[in-house]
Coordinates of C-alpha atoms and ligand atoms in Angstrom, one line a residue:
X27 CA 212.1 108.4 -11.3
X28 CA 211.1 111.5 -9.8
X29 CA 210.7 112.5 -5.9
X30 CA 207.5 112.8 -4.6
X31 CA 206.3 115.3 -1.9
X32 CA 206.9 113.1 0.9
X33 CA 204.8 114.7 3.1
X34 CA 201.8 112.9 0.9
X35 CA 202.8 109.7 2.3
X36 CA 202.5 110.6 5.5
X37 CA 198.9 110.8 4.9
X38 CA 197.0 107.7 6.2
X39 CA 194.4 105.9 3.8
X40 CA 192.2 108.1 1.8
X41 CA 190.1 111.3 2.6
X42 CA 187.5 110.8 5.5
X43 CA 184.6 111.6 3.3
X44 CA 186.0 108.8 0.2
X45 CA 186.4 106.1 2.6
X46 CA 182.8 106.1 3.9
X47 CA 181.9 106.0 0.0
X48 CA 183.6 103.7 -0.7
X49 CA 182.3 101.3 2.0
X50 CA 178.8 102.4 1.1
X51 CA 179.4 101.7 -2.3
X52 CA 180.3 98.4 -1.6
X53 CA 177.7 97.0 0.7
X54 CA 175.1 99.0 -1.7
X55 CA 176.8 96.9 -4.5
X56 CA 176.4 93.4 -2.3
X57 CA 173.0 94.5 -1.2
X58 CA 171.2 96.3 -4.4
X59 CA 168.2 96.0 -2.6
X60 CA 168.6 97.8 0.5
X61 CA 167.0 101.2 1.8
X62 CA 170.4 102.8 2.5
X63 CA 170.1 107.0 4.3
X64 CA 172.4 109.1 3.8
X65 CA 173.1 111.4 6.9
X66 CA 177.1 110.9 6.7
X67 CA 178.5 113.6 4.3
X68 CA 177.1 116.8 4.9
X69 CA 175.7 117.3 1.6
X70 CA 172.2 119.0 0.7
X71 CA 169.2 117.3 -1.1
X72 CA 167.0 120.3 -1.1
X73 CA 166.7 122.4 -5.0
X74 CA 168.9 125.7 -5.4
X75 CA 166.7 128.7 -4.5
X76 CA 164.4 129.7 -7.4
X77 CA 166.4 133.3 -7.1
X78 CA 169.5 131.9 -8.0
X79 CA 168.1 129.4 -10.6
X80 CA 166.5 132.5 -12.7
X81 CA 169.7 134.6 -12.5
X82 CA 171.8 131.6 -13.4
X83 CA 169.6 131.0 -16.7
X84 CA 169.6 134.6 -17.7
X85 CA 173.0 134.5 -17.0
X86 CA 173.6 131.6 -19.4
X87 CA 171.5 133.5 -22.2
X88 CA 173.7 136.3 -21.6
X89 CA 176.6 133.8 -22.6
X90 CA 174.8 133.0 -25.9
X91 CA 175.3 137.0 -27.3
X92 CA 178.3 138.3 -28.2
X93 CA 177.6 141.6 -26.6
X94 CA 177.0 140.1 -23.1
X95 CA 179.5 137.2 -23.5
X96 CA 181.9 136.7 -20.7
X97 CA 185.4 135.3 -21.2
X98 CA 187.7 135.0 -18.1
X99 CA 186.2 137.4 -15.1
X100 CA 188.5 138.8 -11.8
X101 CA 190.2 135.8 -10.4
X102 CA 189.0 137.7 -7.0
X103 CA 185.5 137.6 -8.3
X104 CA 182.8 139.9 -10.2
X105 CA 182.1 143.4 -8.1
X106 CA 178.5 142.8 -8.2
X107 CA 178.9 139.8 -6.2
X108 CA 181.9 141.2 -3.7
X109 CA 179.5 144.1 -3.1
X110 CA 176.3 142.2 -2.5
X111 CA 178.1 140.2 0.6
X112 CA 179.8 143.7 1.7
X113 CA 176.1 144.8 2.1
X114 CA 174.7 141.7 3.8
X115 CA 177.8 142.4 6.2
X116 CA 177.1 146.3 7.2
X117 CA 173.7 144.6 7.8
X118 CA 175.2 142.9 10.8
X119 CA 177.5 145.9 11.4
X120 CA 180.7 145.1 9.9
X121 CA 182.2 147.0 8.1
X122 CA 184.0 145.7 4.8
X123 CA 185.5 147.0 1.8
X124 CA 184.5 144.5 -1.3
X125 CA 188.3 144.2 -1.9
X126 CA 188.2 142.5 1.4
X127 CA 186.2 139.7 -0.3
X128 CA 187.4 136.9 -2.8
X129 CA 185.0 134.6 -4.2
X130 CA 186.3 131.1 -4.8
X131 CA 184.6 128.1 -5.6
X132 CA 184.1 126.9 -2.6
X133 CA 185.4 127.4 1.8
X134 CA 187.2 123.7 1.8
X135 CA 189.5 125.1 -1.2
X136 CA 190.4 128.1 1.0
X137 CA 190.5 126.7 3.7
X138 CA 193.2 124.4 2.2
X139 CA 194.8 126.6 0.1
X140 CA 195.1 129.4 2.6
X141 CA 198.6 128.0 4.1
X142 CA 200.3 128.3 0.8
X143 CA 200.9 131.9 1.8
X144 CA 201.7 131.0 5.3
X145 CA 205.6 129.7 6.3
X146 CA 205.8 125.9 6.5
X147 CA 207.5 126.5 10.3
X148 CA 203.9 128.0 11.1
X149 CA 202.6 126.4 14.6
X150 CA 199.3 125.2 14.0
X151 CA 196.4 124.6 16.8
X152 CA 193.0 123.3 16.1
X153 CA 190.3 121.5 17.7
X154 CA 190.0 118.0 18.2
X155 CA 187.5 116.7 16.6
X156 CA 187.7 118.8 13.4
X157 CA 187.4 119.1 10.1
X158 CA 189.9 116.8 8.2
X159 CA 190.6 119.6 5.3
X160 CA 192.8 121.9 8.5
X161 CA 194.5 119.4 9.0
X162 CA 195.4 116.8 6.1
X163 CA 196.2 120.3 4.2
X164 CA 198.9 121.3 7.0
X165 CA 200.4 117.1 6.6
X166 CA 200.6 118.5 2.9
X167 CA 202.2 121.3 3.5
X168 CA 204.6 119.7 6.0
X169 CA 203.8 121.7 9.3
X170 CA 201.9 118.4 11.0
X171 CA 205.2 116.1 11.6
X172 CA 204.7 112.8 12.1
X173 CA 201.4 110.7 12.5
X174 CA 201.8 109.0 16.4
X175 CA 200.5 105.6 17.8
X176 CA 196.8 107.8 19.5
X177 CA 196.1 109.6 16.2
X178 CA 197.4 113.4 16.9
X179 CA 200.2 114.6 14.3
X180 CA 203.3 115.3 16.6
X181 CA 204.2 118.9 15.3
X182 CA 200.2 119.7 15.3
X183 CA 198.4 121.3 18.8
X184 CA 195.4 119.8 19.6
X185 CA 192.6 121.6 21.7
X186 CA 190.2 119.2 22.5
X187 CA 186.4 120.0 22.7
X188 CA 183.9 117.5 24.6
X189 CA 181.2 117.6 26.8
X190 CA 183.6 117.8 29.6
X191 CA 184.2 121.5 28.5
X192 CA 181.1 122.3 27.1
X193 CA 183.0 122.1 24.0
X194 CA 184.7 125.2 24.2
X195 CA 188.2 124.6 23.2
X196 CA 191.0 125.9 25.9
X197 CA 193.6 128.4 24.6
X198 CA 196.5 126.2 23.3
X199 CA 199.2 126.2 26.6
X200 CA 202.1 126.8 24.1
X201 CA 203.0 129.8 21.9
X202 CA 201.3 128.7 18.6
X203 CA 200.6 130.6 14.5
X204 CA 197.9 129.6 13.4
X205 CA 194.6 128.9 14.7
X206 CA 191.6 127.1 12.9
X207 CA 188.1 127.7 14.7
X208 CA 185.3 126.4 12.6
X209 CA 181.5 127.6 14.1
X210 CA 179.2 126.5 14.2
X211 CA 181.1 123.6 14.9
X212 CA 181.6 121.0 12.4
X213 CA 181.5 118.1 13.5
X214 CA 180.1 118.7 16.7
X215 CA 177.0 121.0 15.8
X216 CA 177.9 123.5 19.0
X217 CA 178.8 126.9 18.9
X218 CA 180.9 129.4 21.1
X219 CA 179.5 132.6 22.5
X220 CA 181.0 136.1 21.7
X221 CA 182.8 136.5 24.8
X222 CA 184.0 132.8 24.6
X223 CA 185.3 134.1 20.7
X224 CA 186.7 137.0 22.1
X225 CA 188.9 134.7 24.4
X226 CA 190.8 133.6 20.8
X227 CA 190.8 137.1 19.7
X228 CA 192.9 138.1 22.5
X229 CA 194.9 135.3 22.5
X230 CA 196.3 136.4 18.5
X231 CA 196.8 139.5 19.8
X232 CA 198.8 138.9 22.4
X233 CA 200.5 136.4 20.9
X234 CA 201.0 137.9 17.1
X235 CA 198.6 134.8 15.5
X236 CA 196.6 134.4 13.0
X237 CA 192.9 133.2 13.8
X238 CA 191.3 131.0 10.4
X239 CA 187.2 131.1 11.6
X240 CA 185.6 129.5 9.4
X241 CA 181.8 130.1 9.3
X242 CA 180.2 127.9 6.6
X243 CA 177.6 127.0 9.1
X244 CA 176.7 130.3 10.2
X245 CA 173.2 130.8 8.1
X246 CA 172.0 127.8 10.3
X247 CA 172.5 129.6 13.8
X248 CA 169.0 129.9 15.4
X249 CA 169.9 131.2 18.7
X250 CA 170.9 135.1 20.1
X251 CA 174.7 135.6 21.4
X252 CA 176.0 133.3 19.2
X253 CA 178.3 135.3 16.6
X254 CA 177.8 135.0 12.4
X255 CA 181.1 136.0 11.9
X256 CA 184.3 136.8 13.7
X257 CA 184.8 139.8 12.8
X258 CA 181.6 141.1 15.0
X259 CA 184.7 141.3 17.3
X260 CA 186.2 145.0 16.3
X261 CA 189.9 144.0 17.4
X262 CA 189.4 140.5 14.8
X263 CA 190.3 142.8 12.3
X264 CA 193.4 142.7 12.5
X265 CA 194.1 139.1 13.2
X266 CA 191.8 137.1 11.7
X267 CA 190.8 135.4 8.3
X268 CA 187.0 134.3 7.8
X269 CA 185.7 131.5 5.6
X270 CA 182.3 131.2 3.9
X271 CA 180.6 129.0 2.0
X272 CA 177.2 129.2 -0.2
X273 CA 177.2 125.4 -0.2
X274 CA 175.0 124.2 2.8
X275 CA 173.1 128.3 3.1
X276 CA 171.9 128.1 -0.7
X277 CA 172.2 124.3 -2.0
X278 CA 175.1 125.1 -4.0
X279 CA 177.2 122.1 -2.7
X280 CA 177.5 120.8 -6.4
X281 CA 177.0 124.5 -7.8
X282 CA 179.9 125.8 -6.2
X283 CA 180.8 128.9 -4.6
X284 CA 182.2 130.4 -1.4
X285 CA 184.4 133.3 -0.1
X286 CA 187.7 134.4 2.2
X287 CA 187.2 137.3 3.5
X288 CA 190.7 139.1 4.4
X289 CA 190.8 142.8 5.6
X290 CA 193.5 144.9 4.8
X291 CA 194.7 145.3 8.4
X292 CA 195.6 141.8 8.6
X293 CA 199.8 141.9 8.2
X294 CA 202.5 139.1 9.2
X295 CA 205.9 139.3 8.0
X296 CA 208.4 138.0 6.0
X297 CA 212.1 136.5 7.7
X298 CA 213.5 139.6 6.2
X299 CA 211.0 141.4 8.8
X300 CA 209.1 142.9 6.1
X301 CA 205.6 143.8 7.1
X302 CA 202.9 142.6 4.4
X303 CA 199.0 143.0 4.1
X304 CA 197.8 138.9 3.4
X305 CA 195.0 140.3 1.5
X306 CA 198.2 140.7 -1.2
X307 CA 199.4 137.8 -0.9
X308 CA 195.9 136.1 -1.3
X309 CA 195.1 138.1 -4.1
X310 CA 198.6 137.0 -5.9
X311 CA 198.1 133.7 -4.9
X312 CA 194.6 133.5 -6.2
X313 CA 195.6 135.3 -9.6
X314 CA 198.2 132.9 -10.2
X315 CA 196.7 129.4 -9.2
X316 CA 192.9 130.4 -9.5
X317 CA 191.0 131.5 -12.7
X318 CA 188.1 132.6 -11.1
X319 CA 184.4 131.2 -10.0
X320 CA 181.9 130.9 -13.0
X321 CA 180.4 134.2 -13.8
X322 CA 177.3 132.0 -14.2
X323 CA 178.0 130.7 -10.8
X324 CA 178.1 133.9 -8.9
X325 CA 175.3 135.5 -10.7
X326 CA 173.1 132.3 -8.8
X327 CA 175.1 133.3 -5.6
X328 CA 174.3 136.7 -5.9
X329 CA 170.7 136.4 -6.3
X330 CA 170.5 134.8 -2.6
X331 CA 170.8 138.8 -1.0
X332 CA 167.9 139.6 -3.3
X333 CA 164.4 139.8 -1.2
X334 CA 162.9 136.6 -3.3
X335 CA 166.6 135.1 -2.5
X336 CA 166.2 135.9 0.8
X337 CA 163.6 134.2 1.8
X338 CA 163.9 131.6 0.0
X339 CA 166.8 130.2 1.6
X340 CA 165.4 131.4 5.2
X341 CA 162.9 128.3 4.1
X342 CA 165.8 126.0 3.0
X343 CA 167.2 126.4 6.3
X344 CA 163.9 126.3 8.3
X345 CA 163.6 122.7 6.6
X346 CA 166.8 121.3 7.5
X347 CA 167.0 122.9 11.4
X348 CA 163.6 121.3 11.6
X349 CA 165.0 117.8 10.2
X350 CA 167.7 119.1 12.8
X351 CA 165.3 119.1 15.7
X352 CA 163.9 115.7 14.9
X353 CA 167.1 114.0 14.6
X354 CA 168.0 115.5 18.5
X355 CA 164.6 115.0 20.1
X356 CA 164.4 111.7 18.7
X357 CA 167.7 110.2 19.7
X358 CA 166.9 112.4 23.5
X359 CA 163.7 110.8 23.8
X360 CA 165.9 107.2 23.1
X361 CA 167.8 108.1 25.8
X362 CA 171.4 108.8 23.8
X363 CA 173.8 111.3 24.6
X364 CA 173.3 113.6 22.4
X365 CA 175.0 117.5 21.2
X366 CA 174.9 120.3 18.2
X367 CA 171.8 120.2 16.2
X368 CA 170.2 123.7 17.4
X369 CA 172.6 126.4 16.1
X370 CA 174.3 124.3 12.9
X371 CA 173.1 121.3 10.8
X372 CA 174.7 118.6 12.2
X373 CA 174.1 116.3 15.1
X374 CA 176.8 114.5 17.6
X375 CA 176.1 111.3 19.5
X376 CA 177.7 108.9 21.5
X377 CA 178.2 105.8 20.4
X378 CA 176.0 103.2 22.9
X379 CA 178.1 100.9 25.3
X380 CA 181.1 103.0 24.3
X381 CA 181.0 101.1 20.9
X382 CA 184.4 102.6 18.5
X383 CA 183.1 105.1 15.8
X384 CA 183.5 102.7 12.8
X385 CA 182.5 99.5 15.1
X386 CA 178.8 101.8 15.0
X387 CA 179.0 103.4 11.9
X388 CA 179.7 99.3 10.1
X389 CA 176.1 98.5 12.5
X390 CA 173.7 100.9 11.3
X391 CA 174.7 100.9 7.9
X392 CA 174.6 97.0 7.9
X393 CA 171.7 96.3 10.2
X394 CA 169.9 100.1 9.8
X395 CA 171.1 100.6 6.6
X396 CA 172.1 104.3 7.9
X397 CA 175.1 106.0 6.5
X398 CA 176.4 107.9 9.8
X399 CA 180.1 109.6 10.2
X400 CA 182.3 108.1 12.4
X401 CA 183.3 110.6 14.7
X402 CA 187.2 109.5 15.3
X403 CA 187.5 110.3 11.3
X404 CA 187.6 114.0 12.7
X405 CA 190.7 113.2 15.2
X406 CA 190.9 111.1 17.9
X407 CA 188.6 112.9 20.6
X408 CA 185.9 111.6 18.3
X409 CA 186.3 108.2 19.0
X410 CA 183.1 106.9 20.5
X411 CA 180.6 109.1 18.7
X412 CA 178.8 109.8 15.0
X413 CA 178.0 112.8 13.6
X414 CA 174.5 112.7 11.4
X415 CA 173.7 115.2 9.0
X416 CA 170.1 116.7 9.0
X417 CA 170.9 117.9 5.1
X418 CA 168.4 114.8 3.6
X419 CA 165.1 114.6 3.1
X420 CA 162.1 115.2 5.9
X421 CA 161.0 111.7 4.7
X422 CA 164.6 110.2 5.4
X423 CA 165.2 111.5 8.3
X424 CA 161.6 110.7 10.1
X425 CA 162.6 107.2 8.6
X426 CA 166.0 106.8 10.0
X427 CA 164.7 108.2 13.9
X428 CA 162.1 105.3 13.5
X429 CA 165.2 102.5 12.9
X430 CA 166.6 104.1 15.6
Ligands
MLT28 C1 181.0 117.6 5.8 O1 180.2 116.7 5.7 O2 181.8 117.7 6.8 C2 181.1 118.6 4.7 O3 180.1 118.4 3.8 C3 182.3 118.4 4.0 C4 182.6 119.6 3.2 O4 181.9 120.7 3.3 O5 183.6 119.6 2.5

């Protein structure tokens, strides 16, 4: 028999997102009957923009003609698209090259893939809670160590965020790599300001790290001061990586599509000392292990910068911040402690009489019939809370605040 990659087994049950499945499967399949809500995954329930539907179908007729047929495209992605999000960019006033910008099928592939070109002796920070995929992808890898009695991985540093700092994560107090700062904040629905970003960007410089922002949420940020992307900090440049996603902005969470972006100033070096651009090493990376995103897909992706796409997803958005607001007012107005929700899709609440995350989340799916997610699934800080989605239905979620 062969060896497996040990570091596999390290890994504790299934993914976060596959065990509440499966445990909604099952009381779904004991109780056919029941009204069951979805607010636990964050996935959307709204239509793709009409945009993007009308440039996927001419897309597909382009497929059925030999002339327009496409075989394999750029494993980096088509131009047309690259371009498109280098102009939305300069919009916000950063600058990018399109070769800057590699389309994938989705930000939680990149965001797991990414540390294949980084060393496994890479010290990794995040923030506690977080999103599984930094850091069941770094247990992979084997930079995380070993799983201890309260939850943390022993090689991993852990920032926590909570209400106690306003969740703004403190710079890690040892010398660390890596860096993974996802906002708007999933799970926690709060957001840092520039000046609180620039804090991080400082910190990589100083410290020669590598900052891994990921900004799926950023489409959903409603309020002024709070930065789209990273790299609205000129010296980010140089020491950061950004992750997007077209999943939750355009409805494409089934569609797929998403993008890295990786300037060209962005270097680390080999243990030989050699200095290398990780724009190279993504591209080789991608070229080898990646064939490329649909061509149909991107076409639909690309037709969200068009002035019909535009809008049109302004309005998917509108919808689900004003689910968002419900959700928050209603739970305030109940008098639970409540966070997120105004600048990013998702709302965090604590649990009532201090009740454990999956003690709350088993009671209002059995007695509320309310899929939630259990906030310590996202590290041990979120013990005691749930995070709720607002990506359902108006309907839903005015239903679900009422069993509240
Ligand atoms: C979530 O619910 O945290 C996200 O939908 C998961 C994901 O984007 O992979």
């Amino acid at each position: 028999m062969i060896n497996v990659n040990d570091n596999f087994l390290k890994l504790p049950g299934s993914y976060l997102f596959t065990e509440i499945a499966h445990r909604v499967a099952a009381y779904k399949e004991a109780n056919p009957q029941a009204p069951v809500i979805k607010m636990g995954i964050g996935d959307v329930t709204l239509p793709l923009p009409a945009a993007s539907i009308m440039a996927m179908q001419k897309a597909i007729s382009e497929m059925a003609h030999k002339e327009s047929f496409r075989g394999y495209g750029p494993e980096q992605g088509y131009d047309f698209l690259r371009e498109a999000i280098a102009a939305e960019y300069k919009q916000t006033g950063v600058d990018l090259a399109a070769d800057e910008i590699f389309i994938s099928d989705g930000s939680k592939s990149d965001c797991g893939n990414i540390g294949d070109i980084f060393s496994t002796n890479c010290k990794v920070a995040l923030t506690d809670p977080v999103y599984p995929v930094y850091v069941d992808t770094n247990v992979m890898a084997g930079r995380a160590g070993e799983l201890l009695p309260n939850g943390q991985w022993s090689n991993l540093v852990y920032m926590p965020v909570s209400a106690k700092n306003g969740f703004v994560p403190e710079l890690p107090k040892e010398k660390v790599d890596l860096i993974y700062l996802c906002f708007p904040n999933n799970p926690t629905g709060t957001t840092l300001t520039k000046d609180q970003l620039k804090v991080f960007v400082d910190y990589a410089h100083k410290n020669g790290a590598l900052i891994l922002f990921d900004s799926a949420y950023e489409a959903f940020i409603t309020e002024k001061d709070v930065p789209h992307s990273i790299f609205e900090i000129p010296e980010a440049r140089d020491c950061a990586i950004e992750f997007r996603s077209f999943s939750k902005t355009a409805g494409f969470t089934g569609t797929r599509c998403g993008y890295t972006v990786i300037p060209h100033t962005v270097k680390a070096k080999g243990s030989d000392g050699q200095v290398v651009e990780l724009n190279k090493l993504w591209l080789r990376r991608q070229c080898t292990k990646f064939n490329g995103t649909p061509y149909i897909v991107q076409r639909g992706a690309a037709a969200i910068y068009t002035p019909e796409g535009k809008q049109q997803v302004r309005q998917l958005i509108d919808y689900y911040m004003g689910n968002a607001k419900i959700i928050r007012e209603s739970l305030l107005k109940a008098g639970f402690e409540v966070y997120g929700g105004v600048n990013g899709p998702y709302v965090w609440m604590a649990t009532p009489n201090a009740q454990s995350s999956w003690d709350f989340f088993d009671y209002l799916l059995k007695e509320k019939n309310i899929v939630t997610t259990p906030g310590v699934g996202f590290g041990p800080s979120g013990e005691g809370f749930i995070r709720l989605s607002s990506l359902g239905s108006r309907e839903n979620t005015i239903e679900a605040m009422g069993r509240f």
